[in-house]
PDB file of C-alpha atoms and ligand atoms in Angstrom:
ATOM      1  CA  MET A 184     -14.028   8.481   5.438  1.00 85.00           C
ATOM      2  CA  SER A 185     -11.603   5.627   4.753  1.00 95.00           C
ATOM      3  CA  ILE A 186      -8.542   7.176   6.389  1.00 98.00           C
ATOM      4  CA  THR A 187      -8.333  10.050   8.861  1.00 98.00           C
ATOM      5  CA  VAL A 188      -4.979  11.283  10.158  1.00 98.00           C
ATOM      6  CA  LYS A 189      -4.864  14.077  12.748  1.00 98.00           C
ATOM      7  CA  ASN A 190      -1.639  15.729  13.894  1.00 98.00           C
ATOM      8  CA  ILE A 191       0.488  12.591  13.745  1.00 98.00           C
ATOM      9  CA  SER A 192       4.125  12.942  14.818  1.00 98.00           C
ATOM     10  CA  LYS A 193       6.755  10.221  15.067  1.00 98.00           C
ATOM     11  CA  SER A 194      10.469  10.492  15.796  1.00 98.00           C
ATOM     12  CA  PHE A 195      13.291   7.970  15.673  1.00 97.00           C
ATOM     13  CA  GLY A 196      15.904   9.390  18.029  1.00 96.00           C
ATOM     14  CA  ASN A 197      16.621  12.890  16.748  1.00 95.00           C
ATOM     15  CA  THR A 198      14.951  12.267  13.373  1.00 96.00           C
ATOM     16  CA  LYS A 199      11.454  13.673  13.086  1.00 97.00           C
ATOM     17  CA  ALA A 200      10.082  11.181  10.557  1.00 98.00           C
ATOM     18  CA  LEU A 201       6.559  12.690  10.791  1.00 98.00           C
ATOM     19  CA  ASN A 202       5.851  16.204  11.982  1.00 98.00           C
ATOM     20  CA  ASN A 203       2.212  17.004  12.779  1.00 98.00           C
ATOM     21  CA  VAL A 204       0.735  15.351   9.672  1.00 98.00           C
ATOM     22  CA  SER A 205      -3.030  15.576   9.007  1.00 98.00           C
ATOM     23  CA  PHE A 206      -5.132  14.437   6.051  1.00 98.00           C
ATOM     24  CA  THR A 207      -8.267  12.512   5.162  1.00 98.00           C
ATOM     25  CA  ILE A 208      -8.917  10.047   2.351  1.00 98.00           C
ATOM     26  CA  ASN A 209     -12.441   9.397   1.089  1.00 97.00           C
ATOM     27  CA  LYS A 210     -13.784   5.993   0.234  1.00 96.00           C
ATOM     28  CA  GLY A 211     -12.905   4.996  -3.329  1.00 95.00           C
ATOM     29  CA  GLU A 212     -10.075   7.476  -3.872  1.00 97.00           C
ATOM     30  CA  ILE A 213      -6.662   6.519  -5.252  1.00 98.00           C
ATOM     31  CA  VAL A 214      -4.279   8.843  -3.462  1.00 98.00           C
ATOM     32  CA  GLY A 215      -0.579   9.225  -4.182  1.00 98.00           C
ATOM     33  CA  PHE A 216       1.806   9.823  -1.307  1.00 98.00           C
ATOM     34  CA  LEU A 217       4.672  11.628  -3.018  1.00 97.00           C
ATOM     35  CA  GLY A 218       8.023  12.609  -1.544  1.00 97.00           C
ATOM     36  CA  PRO A 219      11.769  12.000  -1.780  1.00 96.00           C
ATOM     37  CA  ASN A 220      13.469   9.117   0.010  1.00 95.00           C
ATOM     38  CA  GLY A 221      13.431   9.665   3.752  1.00 96.00           C
ATOM     39  CA  ALA A 222      10.399  12.011   3.624  1.00 98.00           C
ATOM     40  CA  GLY A 223       8.353   9.855   6.004  1.00 98.00           C
ATOM     41  CA  LYS A 224       6.088   7.933   3.623  1.00 98.00           C
ATOM     42  CA  SER A 225       6.838   4.438   4.915  1.00 97.00           C
ATOM     43  CA  THR A 226       6.626   5.623   8.507  1.00 98.00           C
ATOM     44  CA  MET A 227       3.140   7.062   7.890  1.00 98.00           C
ATOM     45  CA  MET A 228       2.071   3.861   6.200  1.00 98.00           C
ATOM     46  CA  LYS A 229       3.386   1.800   9.098  1.00 97.00           C
ATOM     47  CA  VAL A 230       1.444   3.957  11.556  1.00 98.00           C
ATOM     48  CA  LEU A 231      -1.716   3.266   9.525  1.00 98.00           C
ATOM     49  CA  THR A 232      -1.033  -0.467   9.352  1.00 97.00           C
ATOM     50  CA  THR A 233      -0.354  -0.456  13.155  1.00 97.00           C
ATOM     51  CA  TYR A 234       3.315  -1.597  12.772  1.00 96.00           C
ATOM     52  CA  HIS A 235       4.514   1.675  14.261  1.00 97.00           C
ATOM     53  CA  GLN A 236       2.986   3.573  17.133  1.00 97.00           C
ATOM     54  CA  ALA A 237       2.949   7.358  16.654  1.00 98.00           C
ATOM     55  CA  ASP A 238       4.333   9.579  19.421  1.00 98.00           C
ATOM     56  CA  SER A 239       1.281  11.840  19.250  1.00 98.00           C
ATOM     57  CA  GLY A 240      -1.843  12.451  17.188  1.00 98.00           C
ATOM     58  CA  GLU A 241      -4.666  10.199  16.061  1.00 98.00           C
ATOM     59  CA  ALA A 242      -5.326   8.017  13.035  1.00 98.00           C
ATOM     60  CA  TYR A 243      -8.359   6.031  11.944  1.00 98.00           C
ATOM     61  CA  VAL A 244      -8.945   3.482   9.183  1.00 98.00           C
ATOM     62  CA  ASN A 245     -12.613   2.869   8.397  1.00 96.00           C
ATOM     63  CA  SER A 246     -13.156   4.821  11.628  1.00 95.00           C
ATOM     64  CA  TYR A 247     -11.213   2.221  13.657  1.00 98.00           C
ATOM     65  CA  ASP A 248      -8.537   3.745  15.868  1.00 98.00           C
ATOM     66  CA  VAL A 249      -5.047   2.489  14.898  1.00 98.00           C
ATOM     67  CA  THR A 250      -3.907   2.321  18.513  1.00 97.00           C
ATOM     68  CA  LYS A 251      -7.099   1.087  20.189  1.00 97.00           C
ATOM     69  CA  ASP A 252      -8.584  -1.222  17.595  1.00 97.00           C
ATOM     70  CA  LYS A 253      -5.628  -2.807  15.783  1.00 97.00           C
ATOM     71  CA  LYS A 254      -7.510  -5.967  14.851  1.00 95.00           C
ATOM     72  CA  ASN A 255     -10.229  -4.152  12.923  1.00 97.00           C
ATOM     73  CA  VAL A 256      -7.678  -1.806  11.367  1.00 97.00           C
ATOM     74  CA  GLN A 257      -5.670  -4.792  10.110  1.00 95.00           C
ATOM     75  CA  LYS A 258      -8.835  -6.396   8.745  1.00 95.00           C
ATOM     76  CA  SER A 259      -9.612  -3.181   6.866  1.00 97.00           C
ATOM     77  CA  ILE A 260      -6.168  -2.887   5.270  1.00 97.00           C
ATOM     78  CA  GLY A 261      -4.272  -4.804   2.637  1.00 96.00           C
ATOM     79  CA  TYR A 262      -0.592  -3.813   2.790  1.00 95.00           C
ATOM     80  CA  LEU A 263       2.177  -4.225   0.268  1.00 95.00           C
ATOM     81  CA  ALA A 264       5.498  -3.324   1.894  1.00 92.00           C
ATOM     82  CA  GLU A 265       8.297  -1.766  -0.143  1.00 88.00           C
ATOM     83  CA  HIS A 266      10.483  -4.813   0.360  1.00 85.00           C
ATOM     84  CA  ASN A 267       7.744  -7.382   0.336  1.00 81.00           C
ATOM     85  CA  PRO A 268       9.037 -10.637   1.788  1.00 79.00           C
ATOM     86  CA  LEU A 269       8.239 -13.411  -0.666  1.00 86.00           C
ATOM     87  CA  TYR A 270       9.335 -16.999  -0.290  1.00 89.00           C
ATOM     88  CA  LEU A 271      11.079 -17.696  -3.579  1.00 92.00           C
ATOM     89  CA  ASP A 272      10.966 -21.436  -3.082  1.00 94.00           C
ATOM     90  CA  MET A 273       7.196 -21.534  -2.651  1.00 95.00           C
ATOM     91  CA  TYR A 274       4.698 -22.057  -5.441  1.00 95.00           C
ATOM     92  CA  VAL A 275       2.329 -19.117  -5.982  1.00 95.00           C
ATOM     93  CA  LYS A 276      -0.687 -21.060  -4.742  1.00 94.00           C
ATOM     94  CA  GLU A 277       1.278 -22.464  -1.827  1.00 95.00           C
ATOM     95  CA  TYR A 278       2.279 -18.955  -0.753  1.00 95.00           C
ATOM     96  CA  LEU A 279      -1.297 -17.674  -0.947  1.00 95.00           C
ATOM     97  CA  ASN A 280      -2.494 -20.762   0.889  1.00 95.00           C
ATOM     98  CA  PHE A 281       0.090 -20.119   3.593  1.00 93.00           C
ATOM     99  CA  ASN A 282      -1.023 -16.469   3.870  1.00 93.00           C
ATOM    100  CA  ALA A 283      -4.657 -17.519   4.070  1.00 94.00           C
ATOM    101  CA  GLU A 284      -3.801 -19.854   6.939  1.00 93.00           C
ATOM    102  CA  VAL A 285      -1.750 -17.289   8.830  1.00 88.00           C
ATOM    103  CA  TYR A 286      -4.477 -14.655   8.494  1.00 85.00           C
ATOM    104  CA  LYS A 287      -7.358 -17.135   8.831  1.00 87.00           C
ATOM    105  CA  VAL A 288      -8.897 -16.195   5.511  1.00 89.00           C
ATOM    106  CA  ASN A 289     -11.412 -18.281   3.596  1.00 88.00           C
ATOM    107  CA  LYS A 290      -9.421 -20.243   0.994  1.00 87.00           C
ATOM    108  CA  GLU A 291     -12.106 -19.673  -1.620  1.00 89.00           C
ATOM    109  CA  ASN A 292     -10.607 -16.207  -1.935  1.00 92.00           C
ATOM    110  CA  ILE A 293      -7.357 -17.633  -3.334  1.00 95.00           C
ATOM    111  CA  ALA A 294      -8.812 -18.433  -6.758  1.00 94.00           C
ATOM    112  CA  LYS A 295     -10.495 -15.031  -6.805  1.00 94.00           C
ATOM    113  CA  VAL A 296      -7.316 -13.027  -6.111  1.00 96.00           C
ATOM    114  CA  ILE A 297      -5.304 -15.096  -8.612  1.00 96.00           C
ATOM    115  CA  GLU A 298      -7.880 -14.171 -11.248  1.00 94.00           C
ATOM    116  CA  GLN A 299      -8.087 -10.549 -10.074  1.00 94.00           C
ATOM    117  CA  THR A 300      -4.324  -9.993 -10.306  1.00 96.00           C
ATOM    118  CA  GLY A 301      -3.880 -11.791 -13.644  1.00 94.00           C
ATOM    119  CA  LEU A 302      -1.697 -14.485 -12.079  1.00 94.00           C
ATOM    120  CA  GLY A 303      -3.589 -17.399 -13.620  1.00 91.00           C
ATOM    121  CA  PRO A 304      -1.012 -18.674 -16.157  1.00 90.00           C
ATOM    122  CA  GLU A 305       1.877 -18.114 -13.696  1.00 90.00           C
ATOM    123  CA  SER A 306       0.220 -19.658 -10.679  1.00 89.00           C
ATOM    124  CA  PRO A 307       1.673 -23.185 -11.122  1.00 91.00           C
ATOM    125  CA  LYS A 308       5.195 -21.710 -10.904  1.00 94.00           C
ATOM    126  CA  LYS A 309       7.514 -21.076  -7.998  1.00 95.00           C
ATOM    127  CA  ILE A 310       7.761 -17.405  -6.972  1.00 95.00           C
ATOM    128  CA  GLY A 311      11.508 -17.526  -7.677  1.00 95.00           C
ATOM    129  CA  GLN A 312      10.766 -18.321 -11.338  1.00 95.00           C
ATOM    130  CA  LEU A 313       8.622 -15.199 -11.797  1.00 94.00           C
ATOM    131  CA  SER A 314       9.638 -11.791 -13.142  1.00 92.00           C
ATOM    132  CA  LYS A 315       9.655  -8.844 -10.744  1.00 92.00           C
ATOM    133  CA  GLY A 316       6.317  -7.658 -12.162  1.00 93.00           C
ATOM    134  CA  TYR A 317       4.679 -11.014 -11.490  1.00 94.00           C
ATOM    135  CA  ARG A 318       6.205 -11.162  -8.009  1.00 94.00           C
ATOM    136  CA  GLN A 319       4.564  -7.803  -7.369  1.00 94.00           C
ATOM    137  CA  ARG A 320       1.247  -9.350  -8.460  1.00 96.00           C
ATOM    138  CA  VAL A 321       1.777 -12.100  -5.909  1.00 96.00           C
ATOM    139  CA  GLY A 322       2.273  -9.412  -3.245  1.00 96.00           C
ATOM    140  CA  LEU A 323      -0.901  -7.668  -4.401  1.00 96.00           C
ATOM    141  CA  ALA A 324      -2.814 -10.953  -4.421  1.00 96.00           C
ATOM    142  CA  ALA A 325      -1.721 -11.617  -0.820  1.00 96.00           C
ATOM    143  CA  ALA A 326      -2.768  -8.091   0.183  1.00 96.00           C
ATOM    144  CA  LEU A 327      -6.211  -8.649  -1.365  1.00 96.00           C
ATOM    145  CA  LEU A 328      -6.835 -12.078   0.198  1.00 96.00           C
ATOM    146  CA  HIS A 329      -8.984 -10.877   3.091  1.00 95.00           C
ATOM    147  CA  ASP A 330     -10.931  -8.507   0.818  1.00 95.00           C
ATOM    148  CA  PRO A 331      -9.891  -5.319   2.660  1.00 96.00           C
ATOM    149  CA  GLU A 332     -11.566  -1.966   1.914  1.00 97.00           C
ATOM    150  CA  VAL A 333      -8.275  -0.077   1.889  1.00 98.00           C
ATOM    151  CA  LEU A 334      -5.006  -0.918   0.143  1.00 98.00           C
ATOM    152  CA  ILE A 335      -1.728   0.614   1.299  1.00 98.00           C
ATOM    153  CA  LEU A 336       0.995   0.152  -1.306  1.00 97.00           C
ATOM    154  CA  ASP A 337       4.551   1.251  -0.499  1.00 96.00           C
ATOM    155  CA  GLU A 338       6.451   2.061  -3.727  1.00 95.00           C
ATOM    156  CA  PRO A 339       4.600  -0.655  -5.685  1.00 95.00           C
ATOM    157  CA  THR A 340       6.247   0.109  -9.036  1.00 93.00           C
ATOM    158  CA  THR A 341       9.841   0.797  -8.003  1.00 90.00           C
ATOM    159  CA  GLY A 342      12.362  -1.330  -9.890  1.00 89.00           C
ATOM    160  CA  LEU A 343       9.988  -2.603 -12.584  1.00 93.00           C
ATOM    161  CA  ASP A 344      10.920  -2.522 -16.250  1.00 93.00           C
ATOM    162  CA  PRO A 345       8.751  -0.282 -18.508  1.00 94.00           C
ATOM    163  CA  ASN A 346       6.432  -3.034 -19.668  1.00 93.00           C
ATOM    164  CA  GLN A 347       5.892  -4.433 -16.167  1.00 94.00           C
ATOM    165  CA  LEU A 348       5.361  -0.870 -14.946  1.00 94.00           C
ATOM    166  CA  LEU A 349       2.488  -0.321 -17.397  1.00 95.00           C
ATOM    167  CA  GLU A 350       0.939  -3.667 -16.476  1.00 94.00           C
ATOM    168  CA  ILE A 351       1.083  -3.014 -12.728  1.00 96.00           C
ATOM    169  CA  ARG A 352      -0.331   0.521 -13.174  1.00 96.00           C
ATOM    170  CA  LYS A 353      -3.219  -0.957 -15.154  1.00 96.00           C
ATOM    171  CA  LEU A 354      -3.825  -3.495 -12.421  1.00 96.00           C
ATOM    172  CA  ILE A 355      -3.769  -0.829  -9.686  1.00 97.00           C
ATOM    173  CA  LEU A 356      -6.334   1.221 -11.652  1.00 97.00           C
ATOM    174  CA  GLU A 357      -8.509  -1.877 -12.024  1.00 96.00           C
ATOM    175  CA  ILE A 358      -8.287  -2.748  -8.315  1.00 96.00           C
ATOM    176  CA  GLY A 359      -8.931   0.930  -7.491  1.00 96.00           C
ATOM    177  CA  LYS A 360     -12.435   0.681  -8.929  1.00 95.00           C
ATOM    178  CA  GLU A 361     -13.375  -1.336  -5.855  1.00 94.00           C
ATOM    179  CA  LYS A 362     -10.929  -0.167  -3.173  1.00 97.00           C
ATOM    180  CA  THR A 363      -9.558   2.924  -1.533  1.00 98.00           C
ATOM    181  CA  ILE A 364      -5.816   3.097  -2.275  1.00 98.00           C
ATOM    182  CA  LEU A 365      -2.939   5.014  -0.706  1.00 98.00           C
ATOM    183  CA  LEU A 366       0.182   4.520  -2.812  1.00 98.00           C
ATOM    184  CA  SER A 367       3.626   5.920  -2.065  1.00 97.00           C
ATOM    185  CA  THR A 368       6.156   6.909  -4.685  1.00 96.00           C
ATOM    186  CA  HIS A 369       8.995   9.350  -5.244  1.00 95.00           C
ATOM    187  CA  ILE A 370       7.999   9.836  -8.902  1.00 94.00           C
ATOM    188  CA  MET A 371       5.374  12.386 -10.013  1.00 94.00           C
ATOM    189  CA  LYS A 372       4.746  10.446 -13.258  1.00 93.00           C
ATOM    190  CA  GLU A 373       3.521   7.542 -11.140  1.00 94.00           C
ATOM    191  CA  VAL A 374       0.990   9.799  -9.440  1.00 96.00           C
ATOM    192  CA  GLU A 375      -0.168  11.201 -12.790  1.00 95.00           C
ATOM    193  CA  ALA A 376      -0.637   7.707 -14.165  1.00 95.00           C
ATOM    194  CA  VAL A 377      -2.908   6.294 -11.465  1.00 96.00           C
ATOM    195  CA  CYS A 378      -3.994   8.791  -8.805  1.00 97.00           C
ATOM    196  CA  ASP A 379      -7.017  11.072  -8.303  1.00 95.00           C
ATOM    197  CA  ARG A 380      -5.225  13.088  -5.674  1.00 97.00           C
ATOM    198  CA  VAL A 381      -1.710  13.641  -4.349  1.00 98.00           C
ATOM    199  CA  LEU A 382      -0.378  14.301  -0.855  1.00 98.00           C
ATOM    200  CA  ILE A 383       3.149  15.668  -0.968  1.00 98.00           C
ATOM    201  CA  ILE A 384       5.405  15.046   2.010  1.00 98.00           C
ATOM    202  CA  ASP A 385       8.857  16.458   2.644  1.00 98.00           C
ATOM    203  CA  LYS A 386      11.041  16.055   5.758  1.00 97.00           C
ATOM    204  CA  GLY A 387       8.094  14.699   7.715  1.00 98.00           C
ATOM    205  CA  CYS A 388       5.740  17.582   6.857  1.00 98.00           C
ATOM    206  CA  LEU A 389       2.743  17.459   4.559  1.00 98.00           C
ATOM    207  CA  VAL A 390       3.378  20.301   2.100  1.00 97.00           C
ATOM    208  CA  ALA A 391       0.536  19.869  -0.438  1.00 96.00           C
ATOM    209  CA  ASP A 392      -2.805  18.134  -0.912  1.00 97.00           C
ATOM    210  CA  LYS A 393      -4.083  18.485  -4.482  1.00 96.00           C
ATOM    211  CA  ARG A 394      -6.586  16.923  -6.841  1.00 95.00           C
ATOM    212  CA  LEU A 395      -4.909  15.855 -10.090  1.00 92.00           C
ATOM    213  CA  SER A 396      -7.661  17.618 -12.072  1.00 88.00           C
ATOM    214  CA  ASP A 397      -6.750  20.907 -10.317  1.00 88.00           C
ATOM    215  CA  LEU A 398      -3.028  20.374 -10.973  1.00 83.00           C
ATOM    216  CA  ARG A 399      -3.776  19.951 -14.689  1.00 81.00           C
ATOM    217  CA  LYS A 400      -5.696  23.265 -14.713  1.00 81.00           C
ATOM    218  CA  GLU A 401      -2.767  25.043 -13.060  1.00 78.00           C
ATOM    219  CA  GLU A 402      -0.361  23.917 -15.796  1.00 72.00           C
TER     220      GLU A 402
HETATM  221  P1  LIG B 616      10.327   7.297   3.064  1.00 50.99           P
HETATM  222  O1  LIG B 616       9.392   6.125   3.144  1.00 50.99           O
HETATM  223  O2  LIG B 616       9.635   8.543   2.602  1.00 50.99           O
HETATM  224  O3  LIG B 616      11.550   7.011   2.276  1.00 50.99           O
HETATM  225  P2  LIG B 616      10.774   6.753   5.871  1.00 50.99           P
HETATM  226  O4  LIG B 616       9.440   6.869   6.517  1.00 50.99           O
HETATM  227  O5  LIG B 616      11.298   5.399   5.605  1.00 50.99           O
HETATM  228  O6  LIG B 616      10.803   7.639   4.562  1.00 50.99           O
HETATM  229  O7  LIG B 616      11.852   7.494   6.761  1.00 50.99           O
HETATM  230  C1  LIG B 616      11.651   8.797   7.330  1.00 50.99           C
HETATM  231  C2  LIG B 616      12.858   9.123   8.208  1.00 50.99           C
HETATM  232  O8  LIG B 616      12.833   8.326   9.377  1.00 50.99           O
HETATM  233  C3  LIG B 616      14.202   8.862   7.560  1.00 50.99           C
HETATM  234  O9  LIG B 616      15.096   9.843   8.021  1.00 50.99           O
HETATM  235  C4  LIG B 616      14.580   7.475   8.065  1.00 50.99           C
HETATM  236  O10 LIG B 616      15.956   7.275   8.099  1.00 50.99           O
HETATM  237  C5  LIG B 616      13.988   7.487   9.469  1.00 50.99           C
HETATM  238  N1  LIG B 616      13.535   6.149   9.917  1.00 50.99           N
HETATM  239  C6  LIG B 616      12.526   5.427   9.380  1.00 50.99           C
HETATM  240  N2  LIG B 616      12.332   4.266  10.029  1.00 50.99           N
HETATM  241  C7  LIG B 616      13.259   4.255  11.012  1.00 50.99           C
HETATM  242  C8  LIG B 616      13.586   3.331  12.046  1.00 50.99           C
HETATM  243  N3  LIG B 616      12.901   2.191  12.199  1.00 50.99           N
HETATM  244  N4  LIG B 616      14.603   3.647  12.873  1.00 50.99           N
HETATM  245  C9  LIG B 616      15.268   4.793  12.721  1.00 50.99           C
HETATM  246  N5  LIG B 616      15.011   5.723  11.793  1.00 50.99           N
HETATM  247  C10 LIG B 616      14.014   5.465  10.951  1.00 50.99           C
HETATM  248  P1  LIG B 617       9.621  -2.093  12.956  1.00 50.99           P
HETATM  249  O1  LIG B 617       9.859  -3.496  13.406  1.00 50.99           O
HETATM  250  O2  LIG B 617       9.065  -1.200  14.028  1.00 50.99           O
HETATM  251  O3  LIG B 617       8.905  -1.975  11.656  1.00 50.99           O
HETATM  252  P2  LIG B 617      11.902  -1.566  11.392  1.00 50.99           P
HETATM  253  O4  LIG B 617      11.894  -2.953  10.856  1.00 50.99           O
HETATM  254  O5  LIG B 617      11.463  -0.440  10.512  1.00 50.99           O
HETATM  255  O6  LIG B 617      11.048  -1.494  12.729  1.00 50.99           O
HETATM  256  O7  LIG B 617      13.320  -1.238  11.941  1.00 50.99           O
HETATM  257  C1  LIG B 617      14.034  -2.066  12.831  1.00 50.99           C
HETATM  258  C2  LIG B 617      15.314  -1.326  13.249  1.00 50.99           C
HETATM  259  O8  LIG B 617      16.121  -1.055  12.091  1.00 50.99           O
HETATM  260  C3  LIG B 617      15.003   0.040  13.859  1.00 50.99           C
HETATM  261  O9  LIG B 617      14.899   0.013  15.252  1.00 50.99           O
HETATM  262  C4  LIG B 617      16.170   0.896  13.375  1.00 50.99           C
HETATM  263  O10 LIG B 617      17.225   0.845  14.274  1.00 50.99           O
HETATM  264  C5  LIG B 617      16.594   0.281  12.075  1.00 50.99           C
HETATM  265  N1  LIG B 617      16.032   1.015  10.890  1.00 50.99           N
HETATM  266  C6  LIG B 617      15.006   0.580  10.101  1.00 50.99           C
HETATM  267  N2  LIG B 617      14.745   1.439   9.125  1.00 50.99           N
HETATM  268  C7  LIG B 617      15.594   2.468   9.277  1.00 50.99           C
HETATM  269  C8  LIG B 617      15.803   3.678   8.580  1.00 50.99           C
HETATM  270  N3  LIG B 617      15.072   4.018   7.504  1.00 50.99           N
HETATM  271  N4  LIG B 617      16.760   4.504   9.023  1.00 50.99           N
HETATM  272  C9  LIG B 617      17.505   4.163  10.093  1.00 50.99           C
HETATM  273  N5  LIG B 617      17.358   3.033  10.806  1.00 50.99           N
HETATM  274  C10 LIG B 617      16.423   2.200  10.403  1.00 50.99           C
END
């Protein structure tokens, strides 16, 4: 099992961002985390990436406990935040180099992730010169640097124009051949385009867990 979540709850003041959420994700799956804004998607992702501590419940990534074994959890996860902080003044390679240093990753991986994310022709440029789609590739490349087993992508296609959207979907499908992916979105079309399975969350509660193939049969 790549991700196991058992009865996770998390409140911010009076807001119950997550209310007793449980699910599992198998190795190799691409799972959509679907719900309206404020449903609790980012909070769940931040619990998995160890940025937030849940109030109660348990969660494991590659069977490492998110509260007791943060280091191994972080090694297992590549994370693309919704508002990914990129340094617009840095060159693509410089940024990846900087990330590799911060996370103590072998720099040989830089060439590999540039190739993997189709950044090759853009890599001599500054991040600020790139389109939003290519900036998203830089974020993905940084998330892939340490060759994690699991990728957690928070709204990876929000704000992209139609062409960039298709390109990034294609890339996510390609990366998904080798990784387990949990991807949040508020758009069902996004789930249909790339996911094997969907978890639907509303007001902090998990309300559905469906295989896309079963959803198609129900239609
Ligand atoms: P989503 O990612 O689905 O849009 P979030 O997980 O960001 O939802 O938010 C779930 C709820 O928790 C919302 O009501 C949001 O305002 C609240 N929330 C999230 N993070 C914080 C925080 N750091 N402090 C206070 N409230 C928060
Ligand atoms: P963390 O450093 O734990 O990730 P955040 O960066 O999410 O925390 O949030 C920092 C502060 O900003 C929170 O303590 C909260 O007051 C506020 N905040 C962040 N996101 C939200 C949100 N979605 N709704 C309300 N307040 C928020």
